[in-house]
Amino acid sequence: MPGLIFRWAAPLFARAARRWGEDDAEAFARLLHPALQPHGRLLDLGGGTGALAALLARVVPCTVTVVDPSPHMLRYAAGLADVEPVLGDAAALPFTDDSFDAVLVCDAFHHFDHREAAAREMARVVRPGGAVVIAEIDASARSTRMISLGERLLGEPAGFMRPADLERLMEAVGVPGSTQRQGGSSYVFVGEVAPLAGRGHDDR
Ligand SMILES: C[S@@+](CC[C@H](N)C(=O)[O-])C[C@H]1O[C@@H](n2cnc3c(N)ncnc32)[C@H](O)[C@@H]1O
């Protein structure tokens, strides 16, 4: 179930998503490279309004599938060039194994109710050798504690993680990788799907 905040505040998120620019898309494209090549298959998980996906679609260039459980967020993605909106939940993705070359999760992982199941699903739907990029903020940063409190008050899971904990979780599902510090409390995890990672699980 998507949080209620992504129903009533969808227009605010759509406005906030205008912060994304071509520079951001180019930076993410570099992190997704070489797994994601021109005309490759990219999943933007928790992609919301599709604003970042549309920029990536132009910059790479490729088609970007945006998965999000909130129809209120997703409706902004309808009609964007080379963006395919799909209503769905990160913990049970409606795709066969190896459907994508890469997945990007930007400012969304801490909103997922079932983060471990979502991590397994990412490992399953991205082909071996494919890229997993997760942009998050550090749970141990003082500013994150305030954000976390605010999100919890709004009914969100606020599942912020420390970089090392996210690395451990991803390694456990077969996506070894490392985190890089971005500005402030932000960081990005970049991992590569190991052979057979995420396959053969039916305990979601
Ligand atoms: C803060 S928005 C980020 C949107 C976009 N990635 C961006 O950076 O502009 C978080 C998104 O995560 C989505 N989300 C929440 N729970 C989810 C889940 N279980 N599976 C997939 N997406 C989810 C929300 O609906 C929302 O669109």
Coordinates of C-alpha atoms and ligand atoms in Angstrom, one line a residue:
M1 CA 0.0 0.0 0.0
P2 CA 1.5 3.4 -0.9
G3 CA 1.5 5.9 1.9
L4 CA -1.3 8.4 2.0
I5 CA 1.3 11.2 1.6
F6 CA 1.8 10.1 -2.0
R7 CA -2.0 10.7 -2.6
W8 CA -2.6 14.1 -1.2
A9 CA 0.9 15.5 -1.7
A10 CA 1.4 14.2 -5.2
P11 CA 1.2 17.7 -6.8
L12 CA 3.8 18.9 -4.3
F13 CA 6.1 16.0 -5.2
A14 CA 5.5 16.8 -8.9
R15 CA 6.6 20.4 -8.3
A16 CA 9.6 19.2 -6.2
A17 CA 10.7 16.8 -9.0
R18 CA 11.4 19.9 -11.2
R19 CA 14.7 20.0 -9.2
W20 CA 16.0 17.3 -11.4
G21 CA 18.1 18.5 -14.2
E22 CA 20.1 17.0 -17.1
D23 CA 23.3 17.2 -14.9
D24 CA 21.6 14.9 -12.4
A25 CA 20.5 12.5 -15.1
E26 CA 24.1 12.5 -16.5
A27 CA 25.5 11.7 -13.1
F28 CA 23.1 8.8 -12.6
A29 CA 23.8 7.6 -16.2
R30 CA 27.5 7.4 -15.4
L31 CA 26.8 5.3 -12.3
L32 CA 24.6 3.0 -14.3
H33 CA 27.2 2.6 -17.0
P34 CA 28.5 0.3 -18.4
A35 CA 25.6 -2.1 -17.5
L36 CA 23.2 0.4 -19.1
Q37 CA 24.1 1.3 -22.6
P38 CA 22.1 3.3 -25.2
H39 CA 18.8 1.6 -25.9
G40 CA 19.2 -0.6 -22.8
R41 CA 16.4 -1.4 -20.3
L42 CA 16.2 0.7 -17.2
L43 CA 13.8 0.3 -14.3
D44 CA 13.2 3.4 -12.1
L45 CA 11.8 1.8 -8.9
G46 CA 9.6 4.2 -6.8
G47 CA 10.0 6.6 -9.7
G48 CA 7.0 8.6 -8.7
T49 CA 6.1 11.3 -11.2
G50 CA 8.7 10.1 -13.8
A51 CA 10.5 13.4 -14.0
L52 CA 14.0 11.9 -13.4
A53 CA 13.1 8.9 -15.7
A54 CA 12.2 11.3 -18.5
L55 CA 15.6 13.0 -18.2
L56 CA 17.4 9.7 -18.1
A57 CA 15.5 8.4 -21.1
R58 CA 16.9 11.4 -23.1
V59 CA 20.4 11.3 -21.7
V60 CA 21.2 7.6 -22.1
P61 CA 19.1 7.3 -24.4
C62 CA 16.8 4.5 -23.5
T63 CA 13.2 3.5 -22.5
V64 CA 12.7 3.8 -18.7
T65 CA 10.1 1.7 -16.9
V66 CA 8.8 3.6 -13.8
V67 CA 7.2 1.4 -11.2
D68 CA 5.3 3.0 -8.4
P69 CA 2.3 1.9 -6.3
S70 CA 0.7 5.4 -6.2
P71 CA -1.6 6.1 -9.1
H72 CA -1.5 9.7 -7.9
M73 CA 2.2 10.0 -8.4
L74 CA 2.3 7.9 -11.5
R75 CA -0.3 9.9 -13.4
Y76 CA 2.3 12.6 -14.0
A77 CA 4.5 10.0 -15.8
A78 CA 1.8 9.2 -18.3
G79 CA 2.7 10.7 -21.7
L80 CA 6.3 11.4 -21.0
A81 CA 8.5 10.5 -23.9
D82 CA 10.2 7.0 -23.6
V83 CA 8.8 6.5 -20.1
E84 CA 6.6 3.5 -19.4
P85 CA 4.6 3.9 -16.1
V86 CA 3.7 0.6 -14.3
L87 CA 1.5 0.4 -11.2
G88 CA 3.3 -2.0 -8.9
D89 CA 5.0 -2.7 -5.6
A90 CA 8.8 -3.0 -5.2
A91 CA 8.3 -6.2 -3.1
A92 CA 6.5 -8.1 -5.9
L93 CA 7.6 -6.8 -9.3
P94 CA 5.4 -7.7 -12.3
F95 CA 8.4 -8.7 -14.5
T96 CA 10.2 -11.9 -15.4
D97 CA 13.8 -12.6 -14.3
D98 CA 16.5 -10.6 -16.1
S99 CA 14.0 -8.1 -17.6
F100 CA 16.3 -5.1 -17.1
D101 CA 20.0 -4.1 -17.5
A102 CA 19.8 -1.8 -14.5
V103 CA 17.6 -0.4 -11.7
L104 CA 17.7 3.0 -10.1
V105 CA 16.0 3.7 -6.8
C106 CA 16.2 7.4 -6.0
D107 CA 14.9 8.8 -2.7
A108 CA 12.4 5.9 -2.5
F109 CA 14.0 2.9 -0.8
H110 CA 13.3 4.2 2.7
H111 CA 9.6 4.5 1.7
F112 CA 9.3 0.7 0.9
D113 CA 7.5 -1.3 3.6
H114 CA 9.4 -4.5 2.7
R115 CA 12.9 -3.5 1.9
E116 CA 14.5 -6.9 2.0
A117 CA 11.9 -8.3 -0.4
A118 CA 12.4 -5.3 -2.6
A119 CA 16.1 -5.9 -2.6
R120 CA 15.6 -9.5 -3.6
E121 CA 13.2 -8.4 -6.4
M122 CA 15.7 -6.0 -7.8
A123 CA 18.3 -8.8 -7.8
R124 CA 15.8 -11.0 -9.7
V125 CA 14.6 -8.6 -12.4
V126 CA 18.0 -7.2 -13.3
R127 CA 20.2 -9.5 -15.3
P128 CA 23.4 -10.9 -13.9
G129 CA 26.1 -8.2 -14.4
G130 CA 23.5 -5.5 -14.4
A131 CA 23.6 -2.5 -12.2
V132 CA 21.7 -1.5 -9.0
V133 CA 22.0 2.1 -8.0
I134 CA 20.2 3.3 -4.8
A135 CA 20.4 7.0 -3.8
E136 CA 19.5 7.5 -0.1
I137 CA 20.3 9.5 3.0
D138 CA 22.3 8.2 5.9
A139 CA 20.3 7.1 8.9
S140 CA 23.0 8.1 11.3
A141 CA 23.1 11.8 10.2
R142 CA 21.5 14.2 12.6
S143 CA 19.4 15.8 9.9
T144 CA 18.0 12.4 8.9
R145 CA 16.7 11.9 12.4
M146 CA 14.5 14.9 12.0
I147 CA 13.3 13.8 8.6
S148 CA 12.7 10.3 9.9
L149 CA 10.5 11.7 12.7
G150 CA 8.5 13.8 10.3
E151 CA 7.9 10.9 7.9
R152 CA 6.8 8.6 10.7
L153 CA 4.3 11.2 11.8
L154 CA 3.0 11.1 8.3
G155 CA 2.6 7.3 8.4
E156 CA 5.7 6.4 6.4
P157 CA 8.1 3.6 7.3
A158 CA 11.1 5.9 7.2
G159 CA 13.4 2.9 6.7
F160 CA 16.6 5.0 6.4
M161 CA 19.7 2.9 6.6
R162 CA 23.4 3.6 7.2
P163 CA 25.5 3.0 4.1
A164 CA 27.2 -0.1 5.6
D165 CA 23.9 -1.6 6.5
L166 CA 22.6 -1.1 3.0
E167 CA 25.8 -2.6 1.6
R168 CA 25.2 -5.7 3.8
L169 CA 21.6 -6.1 2.8
M170 CA 22.4 -5.9 -0.9
E171 CA 25.3 -8.3 -0.5
A172 CA 23.0 -10.8 1.2
V173 CA 20.6 -10.8 -1.8
G174 CA 23.5 -11.2 -4.3
V175 CA 24.3 -7.6 -5.2
P176 CA 27.7 -6.8 -3.9
G177 CA 28.7 -3.1 -4.1
S178 CA 29.8 -0.1 -2.3
T179 CA 28.5 3.3 -1.3
Q180 CA 29.8 6.7 -2.2
R181 CA 29.2 9.9 -0.2
Q182 CA 27.3 12.6 -2.1
G183 CA 26.7 16.1 -0.6
G184 CA 25.5 16.4 3.0
S185 CA 23.9 13.2 4.4
S186 CA 23.3 11.8 0.9
Y187 CA 25.0 8.7 -0.4
V188 CA 24.6 6.4 -3.3
F189 CA 25.0 2.6 -3.4
V190 CA 26.3 1.1 -6.7
G191 CA 26.2 -2.7 -7.0
E192 CA 26.4 -5.4 -9.6
V193 CA 24.0 -8.3 -9.7
A194 CA 25.9 -11.6 -9.2
P195 CA 25.1 -14.7 -11.3
L196 CA 21.8 -16.4 -10.1
A197 CA 21.2 -13.6 -7.5
G198 CA 17.5 -13.3 -6.5
R199 CA 16.5 -16.3 -8.5
G200 CA 14.6 -19.2 -7.0
H201 CA 13.0 -17.3 -4.1
D202 CA 9.3 -18.0 -3.5
D203 CA 9.2 -16.8 0.1
R204 CA 8.1 -13.2 -0.5
Ligands
LIG1 C1 9.9 10.8 -2.5 S1 9.2 9.9 -3.8 C2 10.6 9.8 -4.9 C3 10.2 9.8 -6.4 C4 11.3 9.8 -7.4 N1 12.2 8.6 -7.3 C5 12.2 11.1 -7.3 O1 13.3 11.0 -6.8 O2 11.7 12.1 -7.7 C6 9.1 8.2 -3.2 C7 8.3 7.3 -4.1 O3 8.4 6.0 -3.6 C8 7.1 5.3 -3.9 N2 6.9 4.1 -3.1 C9 6.5 4.0 -1.8 N3 6.4 2.7 -1.5 C10 6.7 2.0 -2.6 C11 6.8 0.6 -2.9 N4 6.5 -0.3 -2.0 N5 7.2 0.2 -4.1 C12 7.6 1.1 -5.1 N6 7.5 2.5 -4.8 C13 7.1 2.9 -3.6 C14 6.1 6.4 -3.6 O4 4.8 6.2 -4.1 C15 6.8 7.6 -4.2 O5 6.4 7.9 -5.5

